[in-house]
PDB file of C-alpha atoms in Angstrom:
ATOM      1  CA  UNK A   1       0.096   0.333  -0.225  1.00  0.00           C
ATOM      2  CA  UNK A   2       2.001   3.156  -1.281  1.00  0.00           C
ATOM      3  CA  UNK A   3       1.369   6.609   0.787  1.00  0.00           C
ATOM      4  CA  UNK A   4      -1.818   8.182  -1.149  1.00  0.00           C
ATOM      5  CA  UNK A   5      -3.667   4.861  -0.265  1.00  0.00           C
ATOM      6  CA  UNK A   6      -3.170   4.020   3.616  1.00  0.00           C
ATOM      7  CA  UNK A   7      -3.965   8.212   3.251  1.00  0.00           C
ATOM      8  CA  UNK A   8      -7.406   7.224   1.101  1.00  0.00           C
ATOM      9  CA  UNK A   9      -8.090   4.745   3.614  1.00  0.00           C
ATOM     10  CA  UNK A  10      -7.496   6.736   6.648  1.00  0.00           C
ATOM     11  CA  UNK A  11     -10.187   9.702   5.449  1.00  0.00           C
ATOM     12  CA  UNK A  12     -12.496   6.955   4.839  1.00  0.00           C
ATOM     13  CA  UNK A  13     -12.505   5.803   7.832  1.00  0.00           C
ATOM     14  CA  UNK A  14     -12.539   8.873   9.315  1.00  0.00           C
ATOM     15  CA  UNK A  15     -15.848   9.841   7.473  1.00  0.00           C
ATOM     16  CA  UNK A  16     -17.125   5.972   8.693  1.00  0.00           C
ATOM     17  CA  UNK A  17     -16.388   7.335  12.078  1.00  0.00           C
ATOM     18  CA  UNK A  18     -18.249  10.548  11.990  1.00  0.00           C
ATOM     19  CA  UNK A  19     -21.391   8.967  12.000  1.00  0.00           C
ATOM     20  CA  UNK A  20     -21.013   7.399  14.928  1.00  0.00           C
ATOM     21  CA  UNK A  21     -21.505   9.188  18.331  1.00  0.00           C
ATOM     22  CA  UNK A  22     -19.998   6.576  21.165  1.00  0.00           C
ATOM     23  CA  UNK A  23     -16.790   7.452  22.872  1.00  0.00           C
ATOM     24  CA  UNK A  24     -14.572   4.819  21.117  1.00  0.00           C
ATOM     25  CA  UNK A  25     -15.617   6.022  17.613  1.00  0.00           C
ATOM     26  CA  UNK A  26     -14.458   9.659  19.172  1.00  0.00           C
ATOM     27  CA  UNK A  27     -11.420   8.695  20.228  1.00  0.00           C
ATOM     28  CA  UNK A  28     -10.714   6.849  17.263  1.00  0.00           C
ATOM     29  CA  UNK A  29     -11.535   9.574  15.101  1.00  0.00           C
ATOM     30  CA  UNK A  30      -9.710  12.091  17.047  1.00  0.00           C
ATOM     31  CA  UNK A  31      -6.345   9.982  16.696  1.00  0.00           C
ATOM     32  CA  UNK A  32      -6.585   9.579  13.107  1.00  0.00           C
ATOM     33  CA  UNK A  33      -7.249  13.326  12.424  1.00  0.00           C
ATOM     34  CA  UNK A  34      -4.127  13.822  14.405  1.00  0.00           C
ATOM     35  CA  UNK A  35      -2.239  11.297  11.903  1.00  0.00           C
ATOM     36  CA  UNK A  36      -4.232  12.589   8.734  1.00  0.00           C
ATOM     37  CA  UNK A  37      -2.241  16.211  10.436  1.00  0.00           C
ATOM     38  CA  UNK A  38       1.117  14.123  10.249  1.00  0.00           C
ATOM     39  CA  UNK A  39       0.770  13.462   6.502  1.00  0.00           C
ATOM     40  CA  UNK A  40       0.866  16.505   5.580  1.00  0.00           C
ATOM     41  CA  UNK A  41       3.073  17.936   7.806  1.00  0.00           C
ATOM     42  CA  UNK A  42       5.861  15.578   6.234  1.00  0.00           C
ATOM     43  CA  UNK A  43       4.372  16.298   3.188  1.00  0.00           C
ATOM     44  CA  UNK A  44       5.213  19.529   2.963  1.00  0.00           C
ATOM     45  CA  UNK A  45       8.376  19.028   4.604  1.00  0.00           C
ATOM     46  CA  UNK A  46       9.236  17.301   2.151  1.00  0.00           C
ATOM     47  CA  UNK A  47       8.262  19.396  -0.411  1.00  0.00           C
ATOM     48  CA  UNK A  48      10.478  22.207   1.250  1.00  0.00           C
ATOM     49  CA  UNK A  49      13.326  20.105   1.051  1.00  0.00           C
ATOM     50  CA  UNK A  50      12.790  19.486  -2.141  1.00  0.00           C
ATOM     51  CA  UNK A  51      12.355  22.741  -3.428  1.00  0.00           C
ATOM     52  CA  UNK A  52      15.643  24.292  -1.375  1.00  0.00           C
ATOM     53  CA  UNK A  53      17.492  21.703  -3.062  1.00  0.00           C
ATOM     54  CA  UNK A  54      16.599  22.189  -6.293  1.00  0.00           C
ATOM     55  CA  UNK A  55      17.596  26.103  -6.959  1.00  0.00           C
ATOM     56  CA  UNK A  56      21.575  25.051  -6.129  1.00  0.00           C
ATOM     57  CA  UNK A  57      21.437  22.038  -8.183  1.00  0.00           C
ATOM     58  CA  UNK A  58      23.359  22.750 -11.896  1.00  0.00           C
ATOM     59  CA  UNK A  59      21.204  22.260 -15.081  1.00  0.00           C
ATOM     60  CA  UNK A  60      21.353  19.005 -16.817  1.00  0.00           C
ATOM     61  CA  UNK A  61      23.006  19.178 -20.527  1.00  0.00           C
ATOM     62  CA  UNK A  62      20.396  18.201 -22.747  1.00  0.00           C
TER      63      UNK A  62
END
């Protein structure tokens, strides 16, 4: 399973949990929301690292 598939599965789970009001569902929902937030943070961090490295690379000869 790649990252986009994993992220989709988490979002699907969160959507399912939104329709349940018991304490366990609320706790799971909150925890999965934290995981999604962490995934987004890591994606942004990786993108920023890429953009910092890109300008310093010399252009490839064609």
